[in-house]
Tab-separated table of C-alpha atoms in Angstrom:
chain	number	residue	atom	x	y	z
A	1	UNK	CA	-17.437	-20.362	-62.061
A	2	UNK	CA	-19.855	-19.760	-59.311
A	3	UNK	CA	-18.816	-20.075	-55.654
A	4	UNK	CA	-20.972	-22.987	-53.968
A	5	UNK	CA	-20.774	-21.050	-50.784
A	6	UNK	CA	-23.280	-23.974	-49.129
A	7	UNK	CA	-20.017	-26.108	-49.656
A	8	UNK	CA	-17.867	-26.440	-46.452
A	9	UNK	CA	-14.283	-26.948	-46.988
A	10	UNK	CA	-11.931	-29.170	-45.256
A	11	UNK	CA	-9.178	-28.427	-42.614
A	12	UNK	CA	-6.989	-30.032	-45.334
A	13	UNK	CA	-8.752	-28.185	-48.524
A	14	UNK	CA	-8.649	-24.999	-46.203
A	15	UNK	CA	-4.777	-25.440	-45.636
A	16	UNK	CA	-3.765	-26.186	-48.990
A	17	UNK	CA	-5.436	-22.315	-49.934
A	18	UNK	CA	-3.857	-20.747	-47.126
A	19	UNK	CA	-0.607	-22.180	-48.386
A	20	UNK	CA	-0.874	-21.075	-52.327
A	21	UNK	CA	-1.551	-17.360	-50.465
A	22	UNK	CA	1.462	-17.628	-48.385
A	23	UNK	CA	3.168	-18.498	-52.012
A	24	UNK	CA	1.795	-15.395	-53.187
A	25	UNK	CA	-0.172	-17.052	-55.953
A	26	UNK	CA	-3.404	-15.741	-55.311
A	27	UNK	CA	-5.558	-16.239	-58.137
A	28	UNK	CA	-4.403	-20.239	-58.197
A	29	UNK	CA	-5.559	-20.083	-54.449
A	30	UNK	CA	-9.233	-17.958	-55.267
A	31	UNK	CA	-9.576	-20.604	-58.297
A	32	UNK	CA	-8.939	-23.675	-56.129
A	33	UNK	CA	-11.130	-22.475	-53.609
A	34	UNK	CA	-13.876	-22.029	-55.995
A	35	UNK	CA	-13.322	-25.549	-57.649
A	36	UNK	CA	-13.612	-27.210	-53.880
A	37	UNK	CA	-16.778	-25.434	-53.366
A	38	UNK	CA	-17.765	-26.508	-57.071
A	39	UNK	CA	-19.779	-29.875	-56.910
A	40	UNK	CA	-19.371	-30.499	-60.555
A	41	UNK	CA	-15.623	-29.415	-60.574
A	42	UNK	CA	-14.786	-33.832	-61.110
A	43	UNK	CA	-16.632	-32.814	-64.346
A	44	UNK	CA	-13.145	-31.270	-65.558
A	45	UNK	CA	-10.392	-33.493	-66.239
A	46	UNK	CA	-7.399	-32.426	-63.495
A	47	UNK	CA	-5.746	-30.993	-66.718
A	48	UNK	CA	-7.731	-28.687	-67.370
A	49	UNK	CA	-8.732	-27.588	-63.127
A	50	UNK	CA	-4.604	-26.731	-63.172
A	51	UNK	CA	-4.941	-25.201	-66.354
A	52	UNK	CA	-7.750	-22.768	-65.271
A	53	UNK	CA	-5.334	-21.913	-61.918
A	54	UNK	CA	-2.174	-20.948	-63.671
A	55	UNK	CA	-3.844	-19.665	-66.493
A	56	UNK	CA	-5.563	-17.361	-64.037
A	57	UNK	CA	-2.729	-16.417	-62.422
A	58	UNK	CA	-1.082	-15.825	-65.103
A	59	UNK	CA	-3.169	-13.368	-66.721
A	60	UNK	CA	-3.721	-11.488	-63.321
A	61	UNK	CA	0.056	-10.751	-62.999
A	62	UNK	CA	0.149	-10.125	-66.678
A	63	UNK	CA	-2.799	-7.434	-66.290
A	64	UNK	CA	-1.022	-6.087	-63.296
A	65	UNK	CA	2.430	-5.683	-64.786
A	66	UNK	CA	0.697	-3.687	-67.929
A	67	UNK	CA	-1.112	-1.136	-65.842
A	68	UNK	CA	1.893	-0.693	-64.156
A	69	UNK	CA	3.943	-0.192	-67.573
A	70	UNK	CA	0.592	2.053	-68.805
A	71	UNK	CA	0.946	4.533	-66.070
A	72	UNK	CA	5.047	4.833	-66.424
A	73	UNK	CA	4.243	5.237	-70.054
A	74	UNK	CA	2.776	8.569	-69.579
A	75	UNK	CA	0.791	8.240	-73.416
A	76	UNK	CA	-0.941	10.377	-74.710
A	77	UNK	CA	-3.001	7.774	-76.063
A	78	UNK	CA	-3.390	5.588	-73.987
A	79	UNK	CA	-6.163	3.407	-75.694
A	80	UNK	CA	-4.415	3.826	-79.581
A	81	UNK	CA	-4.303	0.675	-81.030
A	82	UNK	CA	-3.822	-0.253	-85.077
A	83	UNK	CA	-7.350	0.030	-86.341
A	84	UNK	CA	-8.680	0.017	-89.733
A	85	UNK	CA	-8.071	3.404	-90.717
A	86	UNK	CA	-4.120	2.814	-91.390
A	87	UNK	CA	-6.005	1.048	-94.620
A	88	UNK	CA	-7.238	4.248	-96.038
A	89	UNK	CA	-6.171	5.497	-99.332
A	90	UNK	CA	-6.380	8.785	-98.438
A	91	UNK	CA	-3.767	8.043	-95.576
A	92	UNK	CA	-1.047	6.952	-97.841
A	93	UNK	CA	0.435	4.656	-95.512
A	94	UNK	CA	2.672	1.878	-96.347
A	95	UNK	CA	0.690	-0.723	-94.348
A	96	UNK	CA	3.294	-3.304	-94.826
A	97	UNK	CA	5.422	-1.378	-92.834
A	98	UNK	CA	3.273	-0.553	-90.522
A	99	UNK	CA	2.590	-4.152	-89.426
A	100	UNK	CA	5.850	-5.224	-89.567
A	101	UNK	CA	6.799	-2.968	-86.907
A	102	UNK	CA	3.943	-3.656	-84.892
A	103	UNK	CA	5.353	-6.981	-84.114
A	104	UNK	CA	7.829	-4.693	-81.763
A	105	UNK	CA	11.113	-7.282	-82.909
A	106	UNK	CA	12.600	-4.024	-84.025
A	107	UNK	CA	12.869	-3.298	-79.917
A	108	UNK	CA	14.028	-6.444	-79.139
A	109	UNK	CA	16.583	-5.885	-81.596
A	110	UNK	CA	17.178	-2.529	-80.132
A	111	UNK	CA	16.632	-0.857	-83.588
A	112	UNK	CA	15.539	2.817	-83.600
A	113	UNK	CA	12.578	4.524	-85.960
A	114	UNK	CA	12.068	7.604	-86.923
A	115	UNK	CA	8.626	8.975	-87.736
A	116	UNK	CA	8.390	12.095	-89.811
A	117	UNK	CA	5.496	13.720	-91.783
A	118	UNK	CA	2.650	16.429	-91.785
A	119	UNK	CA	1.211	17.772	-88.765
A	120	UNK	CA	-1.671	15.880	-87.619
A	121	UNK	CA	-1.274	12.681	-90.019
A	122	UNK	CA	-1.151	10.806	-86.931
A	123	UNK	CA	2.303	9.956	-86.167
A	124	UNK	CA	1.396	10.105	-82.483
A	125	UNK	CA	-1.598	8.191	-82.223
A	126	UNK	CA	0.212	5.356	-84.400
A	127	UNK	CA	3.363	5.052	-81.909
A	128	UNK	CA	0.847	5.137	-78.915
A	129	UNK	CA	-0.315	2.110	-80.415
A	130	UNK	CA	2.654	0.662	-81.104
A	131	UNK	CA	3.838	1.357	-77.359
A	132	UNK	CA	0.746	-0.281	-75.906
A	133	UNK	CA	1.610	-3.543	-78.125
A	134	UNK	CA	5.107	-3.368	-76.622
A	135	UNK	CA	4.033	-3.011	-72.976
A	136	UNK	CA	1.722	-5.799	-73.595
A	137	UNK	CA	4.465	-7.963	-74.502
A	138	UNK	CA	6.575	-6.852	-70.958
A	139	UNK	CA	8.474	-3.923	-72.619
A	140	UNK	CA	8.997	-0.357	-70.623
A	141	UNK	CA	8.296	2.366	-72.503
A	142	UNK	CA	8.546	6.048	-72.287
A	143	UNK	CA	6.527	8.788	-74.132
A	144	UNK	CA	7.356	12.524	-73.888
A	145	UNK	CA	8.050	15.664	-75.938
A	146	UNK	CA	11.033	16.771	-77.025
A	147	UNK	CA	10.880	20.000	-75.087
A	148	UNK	CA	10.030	18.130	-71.366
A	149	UNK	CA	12.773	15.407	-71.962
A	150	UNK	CA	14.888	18.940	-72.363
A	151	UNK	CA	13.664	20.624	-69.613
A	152	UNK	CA	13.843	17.407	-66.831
A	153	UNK	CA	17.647	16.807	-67.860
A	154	UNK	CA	17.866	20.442	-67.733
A	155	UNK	CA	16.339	20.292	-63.447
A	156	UNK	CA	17.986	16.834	-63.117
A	157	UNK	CA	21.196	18.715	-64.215
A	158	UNK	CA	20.890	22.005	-61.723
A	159	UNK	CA	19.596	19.275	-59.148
A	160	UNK	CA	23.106	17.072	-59.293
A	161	UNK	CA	20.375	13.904	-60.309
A	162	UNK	CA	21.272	13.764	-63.970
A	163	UNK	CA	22.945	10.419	-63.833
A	164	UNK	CA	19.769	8.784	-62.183
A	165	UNK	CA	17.496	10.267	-64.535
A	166	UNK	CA	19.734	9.042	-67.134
A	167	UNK	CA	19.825	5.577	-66.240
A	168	UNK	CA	16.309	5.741	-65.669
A	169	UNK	CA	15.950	6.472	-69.513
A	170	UNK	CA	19.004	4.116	-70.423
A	171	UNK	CA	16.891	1.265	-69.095
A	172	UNK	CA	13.853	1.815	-71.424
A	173	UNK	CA	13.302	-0.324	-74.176
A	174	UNK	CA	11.376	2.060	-75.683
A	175	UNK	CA	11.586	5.493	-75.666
A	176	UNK	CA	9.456	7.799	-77.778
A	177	UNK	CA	10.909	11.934	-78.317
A	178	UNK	CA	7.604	13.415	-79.568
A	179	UNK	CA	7.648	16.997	-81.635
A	180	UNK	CA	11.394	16.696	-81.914
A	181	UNK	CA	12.126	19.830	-83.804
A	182	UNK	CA	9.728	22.029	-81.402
A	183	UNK	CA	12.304	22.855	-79.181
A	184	UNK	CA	15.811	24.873	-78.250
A	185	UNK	CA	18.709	23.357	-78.867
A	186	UNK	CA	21.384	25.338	-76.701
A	187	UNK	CA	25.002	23.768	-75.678
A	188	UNK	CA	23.827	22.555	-72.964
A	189	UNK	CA	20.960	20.656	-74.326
A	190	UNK	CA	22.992	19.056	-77.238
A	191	UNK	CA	24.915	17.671	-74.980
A	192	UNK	CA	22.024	16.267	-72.645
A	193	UNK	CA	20.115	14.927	-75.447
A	194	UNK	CA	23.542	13.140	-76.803
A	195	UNK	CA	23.962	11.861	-73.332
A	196	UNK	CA	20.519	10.746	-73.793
A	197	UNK	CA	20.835	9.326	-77.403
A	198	UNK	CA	24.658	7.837	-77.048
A	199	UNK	CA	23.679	5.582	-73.850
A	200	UNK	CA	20.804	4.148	-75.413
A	201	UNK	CA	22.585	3.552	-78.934
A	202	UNK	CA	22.563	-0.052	-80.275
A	203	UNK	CA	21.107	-1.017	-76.694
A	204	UNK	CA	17.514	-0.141	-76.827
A	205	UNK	CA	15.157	1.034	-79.203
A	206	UNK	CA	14.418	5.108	-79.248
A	207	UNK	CA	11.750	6.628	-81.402
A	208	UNK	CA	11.750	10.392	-82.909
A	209	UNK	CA	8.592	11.855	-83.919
A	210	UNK	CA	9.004	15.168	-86.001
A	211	UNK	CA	6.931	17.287	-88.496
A	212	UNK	CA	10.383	18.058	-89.932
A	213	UNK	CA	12.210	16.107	-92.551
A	214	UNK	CA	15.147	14.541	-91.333
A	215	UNK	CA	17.897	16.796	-93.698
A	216	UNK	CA	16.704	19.741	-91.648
A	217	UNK	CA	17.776	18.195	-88.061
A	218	UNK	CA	21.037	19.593	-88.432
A	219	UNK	CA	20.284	22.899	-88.011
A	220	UNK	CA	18.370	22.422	-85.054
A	221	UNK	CA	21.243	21.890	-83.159
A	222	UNK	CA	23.687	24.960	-81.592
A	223	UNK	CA	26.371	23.180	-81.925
A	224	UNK	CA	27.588	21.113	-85.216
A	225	UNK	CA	30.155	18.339	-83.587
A	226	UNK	CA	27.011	17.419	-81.431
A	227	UNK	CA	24.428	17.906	-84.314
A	228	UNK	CA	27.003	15.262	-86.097
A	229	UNK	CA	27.585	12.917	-82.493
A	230	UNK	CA	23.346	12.988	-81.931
A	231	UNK	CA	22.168	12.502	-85.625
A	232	UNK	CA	24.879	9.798	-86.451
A	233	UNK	CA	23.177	7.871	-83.368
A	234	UNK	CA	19.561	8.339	-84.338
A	235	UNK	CA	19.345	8.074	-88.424
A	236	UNK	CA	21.633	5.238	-89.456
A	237	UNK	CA	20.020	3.429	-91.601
A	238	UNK	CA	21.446	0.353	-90.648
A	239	UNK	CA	19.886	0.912	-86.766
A	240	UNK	CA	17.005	2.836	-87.460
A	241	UNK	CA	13.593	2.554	-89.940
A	242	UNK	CA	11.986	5.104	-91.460
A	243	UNK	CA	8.292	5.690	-91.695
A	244	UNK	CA	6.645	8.891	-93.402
A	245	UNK	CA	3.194	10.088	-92.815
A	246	UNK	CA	1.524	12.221	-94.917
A	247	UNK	CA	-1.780	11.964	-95.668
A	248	UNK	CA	-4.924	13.428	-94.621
A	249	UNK	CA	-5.501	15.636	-91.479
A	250	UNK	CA	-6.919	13.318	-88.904
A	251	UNK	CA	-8.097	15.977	-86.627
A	252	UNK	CA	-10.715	16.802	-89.507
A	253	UNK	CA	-12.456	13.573	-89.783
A	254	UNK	CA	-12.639	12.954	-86.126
């Protein structure tokens, strides 16, 4: 809608923007202002004039609370989303799957999933997309390796801060371990990345991404009571799906 700016408004029109501002609604005060300068705004029924306000300022705090949740995200894909190439033959997806848990329910219901297959099959790209559905639908999410998550508890741990970076993980719905597998497992950093796994568990949703079959996690760890304590957490299959990927290189047909 174009603003009439030939249009003078009222004391009384001019107060009534002034006060949807001080209500911090400002799109519902920028759309009312451009309906009073609108001659032709009687045209719309008053339906749908308060429909185009809140719908407005809806979708501006919307936008605003998902580049916030983008750039906490830290993606590496930012702009994944499920295109057609999940279809492909040559992919050997199951698709059925795949859409399913794009819904995101699975992180409402605090479920986990665990993506394994061949290196570049995609698993990351796919979970980037699934993470920018979630944060579309209000959900915080979390994307890093498996070898920075290990390092920051690691500082947060020599800086005395590992309980606040701990809760700031706990309070994720979603958070994604990328290359899980690609890094040293020491005492020390079973027991951070149980920490990190038990305080989430049941809660909120965490997803491991791995070019490693799950049956050779075990020996990953340094230690076998916490190779038992972490996997028990992360691959029953009665709190965690399962989705294997491996089909073409995608890195070649780019």
């Amino acid at each position: 809608m174009r603003i009439q700016s030939e249009i003078t408004l009222t004391p009384e029109e001019q107060a009534l923007i002034s006060r949807l501002k001080s209500f911090r609604v400002p799109e519902m005060a920028r759309i009312l202002e451009e309906q009073l300068r609108d001659p032709n705004a009687d045209l719309n029924t008053f339906k749908e004039r308060m429909s185009a306000m809140i719908n407005s300022e809806w979708q501006s705090r919307a936008d605003k609370r998902f580049n916030r949740l983008m750039k906490e995200a830290h993606l590496r894909y930012p702009a994944a989303d499920l295109d057609e190439t999940i279809y492909r033959p040559e992919r050997q997806l199951d698709t059925q799957i795949i859409e399913r848990l794009s819904t995101c329910h699975w992180i409402e219901e605090g479920k986990n999933l665990i993506v394994t297959g061949s290196s570049a099959s995609g698993k990351t790209y796919l979970i980037n997309a699934f993470c920018v559905t979630a944060m579309k639908q209000s959900k915080s999410v979390r994307y890093i390796k498996a070898n920075t998550l290990m390092s920051e508890m690691e500082q947060a741990r020599i800086k005395a801060t590992n309980l606040d970076y701990l809760n700031k993980l706990t309070k994720l719905d979603l958070l994604v371990i990328d290359d899980f597998g690609l890094m040293d497992l020491d005492l020390d950093k079973c027991r951070d990345l149980f920490e990190v796994l038990d305080t989430r568990d049941g809660r909120k949703s965490t997803v491991v991404i791995s070019q490693f079959p799950v049956s050779s996690w075990f020996d990953m760890f340094a230690d076998n009571t916490y190779a038992d304590a972490c996997l028990t957490r992360i691959t029953d299959k009665h709190h965690t799906y399962r989705l294997e990927m491996n089909g073409i290189n995608m890195r070649e047909t780019e």
